[in-house]
Tab-separated table of C-alpha atoms in Angstrom:
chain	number	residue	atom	x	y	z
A	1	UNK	CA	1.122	18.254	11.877
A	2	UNK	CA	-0.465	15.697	14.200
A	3	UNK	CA	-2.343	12.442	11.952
A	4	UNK	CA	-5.705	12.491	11.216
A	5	UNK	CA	-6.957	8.578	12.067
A	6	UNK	CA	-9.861	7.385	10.204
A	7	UNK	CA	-12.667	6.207	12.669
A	8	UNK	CA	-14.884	4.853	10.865
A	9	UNK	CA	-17.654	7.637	9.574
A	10	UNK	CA	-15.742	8.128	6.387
A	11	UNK	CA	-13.986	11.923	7.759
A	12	UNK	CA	-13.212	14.323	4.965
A	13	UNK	CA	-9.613	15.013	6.394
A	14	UNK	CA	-8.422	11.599	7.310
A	15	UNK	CA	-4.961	11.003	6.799
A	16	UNK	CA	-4.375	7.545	8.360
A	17	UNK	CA	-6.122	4.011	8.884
A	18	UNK	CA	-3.632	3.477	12.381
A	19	UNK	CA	-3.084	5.823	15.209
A	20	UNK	CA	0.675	6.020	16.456
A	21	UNK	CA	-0.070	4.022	19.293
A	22	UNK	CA	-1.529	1.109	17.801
A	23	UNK	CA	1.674	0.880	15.372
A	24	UNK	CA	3.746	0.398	18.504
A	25	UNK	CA	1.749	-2.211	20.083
A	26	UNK	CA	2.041	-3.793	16.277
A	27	UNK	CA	5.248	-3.436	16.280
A	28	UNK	CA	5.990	-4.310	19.922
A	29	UNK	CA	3.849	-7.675	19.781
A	30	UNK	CA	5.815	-8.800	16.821
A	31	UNK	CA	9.090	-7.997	18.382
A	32	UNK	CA	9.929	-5.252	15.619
A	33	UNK	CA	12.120	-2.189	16.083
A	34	UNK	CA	10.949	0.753	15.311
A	35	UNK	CA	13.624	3.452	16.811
A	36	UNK	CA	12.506	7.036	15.258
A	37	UNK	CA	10.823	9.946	17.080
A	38	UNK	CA	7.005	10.060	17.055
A	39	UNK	CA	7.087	12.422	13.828
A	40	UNK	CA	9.052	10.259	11.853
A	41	UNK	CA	6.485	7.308	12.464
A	42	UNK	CA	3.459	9.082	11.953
A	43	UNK	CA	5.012	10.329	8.831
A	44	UNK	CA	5.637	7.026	7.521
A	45	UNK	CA	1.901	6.051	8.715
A	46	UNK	CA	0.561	8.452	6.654
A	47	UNK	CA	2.496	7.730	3.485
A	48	UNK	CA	1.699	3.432	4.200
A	49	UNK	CA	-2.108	4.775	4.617
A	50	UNK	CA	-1.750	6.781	1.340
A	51	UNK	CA	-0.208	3.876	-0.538
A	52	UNK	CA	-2.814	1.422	0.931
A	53	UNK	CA	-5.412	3.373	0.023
A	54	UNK	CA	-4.809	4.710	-3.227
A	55	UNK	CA	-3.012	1.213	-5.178
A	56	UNK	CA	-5.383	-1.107	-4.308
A	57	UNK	CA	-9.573	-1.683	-6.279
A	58	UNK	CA	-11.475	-2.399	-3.149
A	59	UNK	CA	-14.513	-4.145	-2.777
A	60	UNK	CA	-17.674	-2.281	-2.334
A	61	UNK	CA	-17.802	1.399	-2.744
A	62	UNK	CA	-16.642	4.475	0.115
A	63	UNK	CA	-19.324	5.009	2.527
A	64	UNK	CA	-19.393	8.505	2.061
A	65	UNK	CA	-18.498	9.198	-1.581
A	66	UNK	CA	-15.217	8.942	-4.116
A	67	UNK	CA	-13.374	12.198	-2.684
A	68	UNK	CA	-13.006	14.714	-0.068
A	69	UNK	CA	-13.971	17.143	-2.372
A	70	UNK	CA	-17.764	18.386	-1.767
A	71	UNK	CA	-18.020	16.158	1.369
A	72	UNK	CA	-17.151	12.515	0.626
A	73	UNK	CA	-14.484	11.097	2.424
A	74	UNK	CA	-10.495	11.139	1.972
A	75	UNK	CA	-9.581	7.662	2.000
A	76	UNK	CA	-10.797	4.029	0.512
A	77	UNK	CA	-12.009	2.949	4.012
A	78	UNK	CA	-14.652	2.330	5.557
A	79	UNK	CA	-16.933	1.061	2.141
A	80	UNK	CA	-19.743	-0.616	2.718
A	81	UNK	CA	-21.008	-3.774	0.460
A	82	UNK	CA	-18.256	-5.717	1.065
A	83	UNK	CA	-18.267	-9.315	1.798
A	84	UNK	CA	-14.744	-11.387	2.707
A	85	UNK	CA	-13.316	-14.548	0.834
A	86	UNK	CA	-15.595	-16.596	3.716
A	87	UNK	CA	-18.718	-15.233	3.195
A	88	UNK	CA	-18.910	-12.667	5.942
A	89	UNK	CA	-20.022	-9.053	5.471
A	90	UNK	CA	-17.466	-6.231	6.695
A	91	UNK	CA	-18.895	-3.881	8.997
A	92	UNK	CA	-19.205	-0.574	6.993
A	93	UNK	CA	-18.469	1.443	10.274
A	94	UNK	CA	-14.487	0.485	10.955
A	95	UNK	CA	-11.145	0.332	9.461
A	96	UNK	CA	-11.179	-3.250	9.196
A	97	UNK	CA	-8.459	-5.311	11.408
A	98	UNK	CA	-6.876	-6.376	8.197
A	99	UNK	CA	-6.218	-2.808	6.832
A	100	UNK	CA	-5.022	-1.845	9.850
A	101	UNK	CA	-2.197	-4.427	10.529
A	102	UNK	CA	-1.049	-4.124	6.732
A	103	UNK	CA	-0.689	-0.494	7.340
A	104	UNK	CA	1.615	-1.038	10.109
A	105	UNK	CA	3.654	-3.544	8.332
A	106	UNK	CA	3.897	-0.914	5.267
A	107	UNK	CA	4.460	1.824	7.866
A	108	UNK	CA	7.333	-0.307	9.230
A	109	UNK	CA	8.754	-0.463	5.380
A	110	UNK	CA	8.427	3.366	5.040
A	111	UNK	CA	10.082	4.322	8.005
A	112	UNK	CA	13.444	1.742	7.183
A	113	UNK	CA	12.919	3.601	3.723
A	114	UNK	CA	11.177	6.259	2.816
A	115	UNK	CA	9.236	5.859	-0.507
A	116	UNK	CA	9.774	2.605	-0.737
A	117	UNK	CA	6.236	1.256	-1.589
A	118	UNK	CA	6.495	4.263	-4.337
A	119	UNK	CA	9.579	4.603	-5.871
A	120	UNK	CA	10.581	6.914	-8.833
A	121	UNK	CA	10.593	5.187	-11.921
A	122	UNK	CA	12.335	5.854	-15.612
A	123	UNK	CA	10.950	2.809	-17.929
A	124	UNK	CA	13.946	4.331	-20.784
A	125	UNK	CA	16.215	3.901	-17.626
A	126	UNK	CA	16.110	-0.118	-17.038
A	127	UNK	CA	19.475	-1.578	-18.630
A	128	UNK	CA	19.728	-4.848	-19.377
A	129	UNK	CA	23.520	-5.112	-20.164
A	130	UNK	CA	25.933	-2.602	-21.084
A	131	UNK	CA	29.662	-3.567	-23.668
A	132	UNK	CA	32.362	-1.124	-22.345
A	133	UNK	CA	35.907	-1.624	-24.537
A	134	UNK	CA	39.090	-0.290	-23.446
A	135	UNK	CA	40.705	-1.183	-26.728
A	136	UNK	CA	39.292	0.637	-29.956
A	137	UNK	CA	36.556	2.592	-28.440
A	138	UNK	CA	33.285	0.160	-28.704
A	139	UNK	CA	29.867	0.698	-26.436
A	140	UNK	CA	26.756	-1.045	-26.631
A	141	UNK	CA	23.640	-1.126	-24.572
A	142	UNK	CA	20.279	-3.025	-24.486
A	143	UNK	CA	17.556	-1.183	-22.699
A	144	UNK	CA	15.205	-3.825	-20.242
A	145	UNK	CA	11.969	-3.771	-22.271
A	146	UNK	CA	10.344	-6.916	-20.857
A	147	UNK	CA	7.929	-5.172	-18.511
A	148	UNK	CA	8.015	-1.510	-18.627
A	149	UNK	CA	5.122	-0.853	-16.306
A	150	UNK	CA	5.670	1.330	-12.890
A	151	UNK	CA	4.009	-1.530	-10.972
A	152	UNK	CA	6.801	-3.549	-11.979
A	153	UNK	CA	9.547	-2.066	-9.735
A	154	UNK	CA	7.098	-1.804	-6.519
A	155	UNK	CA	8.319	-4.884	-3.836
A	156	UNK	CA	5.378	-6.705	-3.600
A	157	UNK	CA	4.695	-7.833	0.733
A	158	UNK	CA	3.389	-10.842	1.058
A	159	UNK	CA	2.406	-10.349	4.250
A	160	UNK	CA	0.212	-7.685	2.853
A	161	UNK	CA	-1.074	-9.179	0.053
A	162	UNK	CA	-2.242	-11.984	2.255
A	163	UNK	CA	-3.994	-9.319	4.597
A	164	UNK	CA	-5.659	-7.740	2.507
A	165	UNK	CA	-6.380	-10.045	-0.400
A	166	UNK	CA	-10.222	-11.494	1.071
A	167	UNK	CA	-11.235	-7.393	0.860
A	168	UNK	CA	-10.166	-6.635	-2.355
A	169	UNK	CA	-12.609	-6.188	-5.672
A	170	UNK	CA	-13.570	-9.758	-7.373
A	171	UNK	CA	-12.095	-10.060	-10.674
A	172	UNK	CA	-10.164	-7.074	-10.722
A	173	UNK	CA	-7.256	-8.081	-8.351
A	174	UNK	CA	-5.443	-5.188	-8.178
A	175	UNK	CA	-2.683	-2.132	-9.642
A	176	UNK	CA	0.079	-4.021	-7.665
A	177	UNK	CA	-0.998	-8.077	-7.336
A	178	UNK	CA	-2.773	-8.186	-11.395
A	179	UNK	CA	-5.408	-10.780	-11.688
A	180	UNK	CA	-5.309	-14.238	-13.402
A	181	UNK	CA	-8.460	-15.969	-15.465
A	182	UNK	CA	-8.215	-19.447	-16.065
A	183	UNK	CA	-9.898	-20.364	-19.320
């Protein structure tokens, strides 16, 4: 099933901020590999565009409503009301520049790995250490409590988080990044 690139009018069955071609010119610019068939890629487009979209508290608000259901549109971009770390107002008609090369760098993540940016996650699962005796039988282990949170296990990309950080909400920083208050 052929990708569904968001243009800029908020569609209702967008499925990607980056078209297959502009990922290769990405990648090609940069001198990154990319070696799968078409499908592959745009498969791995579409889960960096869900991933973008959905883990992030944007500035400003959709253009054309929360969801696709009754009309509004499927993904976080284009929003409107949005105004970068310099000052400058975002058009509310585009996928900004910024969104777009982050989704090729997560794109380029999810096709190396698939899932990476969302892996499965058992908090009971993290083990600190484990005791294994040969002798008379003895066992011990200590679960990883310290941060339990699904966040905790995502990789965090700098390169994305430095994209994208000027267009995210004020104050809220984000499901992935947190924020910080000095007091």
């Amino acid at each position: 099933m052929p990708i569904v690139v968001e243009d800029g009018t908020g569609k209702t069955d967008a499925t990607a901020f980056i078209s297959l071609a502009y990922f290769k010119a990405y990648c090609d610019a940069r001198g990154h590999t990319y070696g799968a068939d078409d499908t592959l890629i745009e498969q791995a487009i579409v889960r960096a565009t869900a991933y973008l979209s959905d883990s992030y508290r944007w500035a400003g608000e959709r253009i054309r409503g929360r969801s696709a259901i009754g009309g509004g549109q499927a993904l976080a971009w284009p929003r409107s009301d949005v105004v970068d770390d310099d000052g400058y107002s975002v058009p509310a008609d585009s996928v900004p520049d910024e969104i777009q090369r982050a989704t090729a760098e997560v794109a380029r993540r999810e096709l190396s790995t698939p899932g990476a940016m969302t892996p499965d996650y058992t908090p009971s699962e993290r083990v600190k250490s484990k005791t294994v005796k040969a002798g008379p039988v003895s066992s011990a282990t200590e679960y990883d409590l310290s941060r339990t949170d699904a966040d905790s296990v995502r990789p965090v990309l700098l390169v994305v988080r430095d994209l994208i950080g000027p267009l995210l909400a004020r104050g809220g920083g984000s499901m992935i990044q947190g924020s910080a208050v000095r007091v």
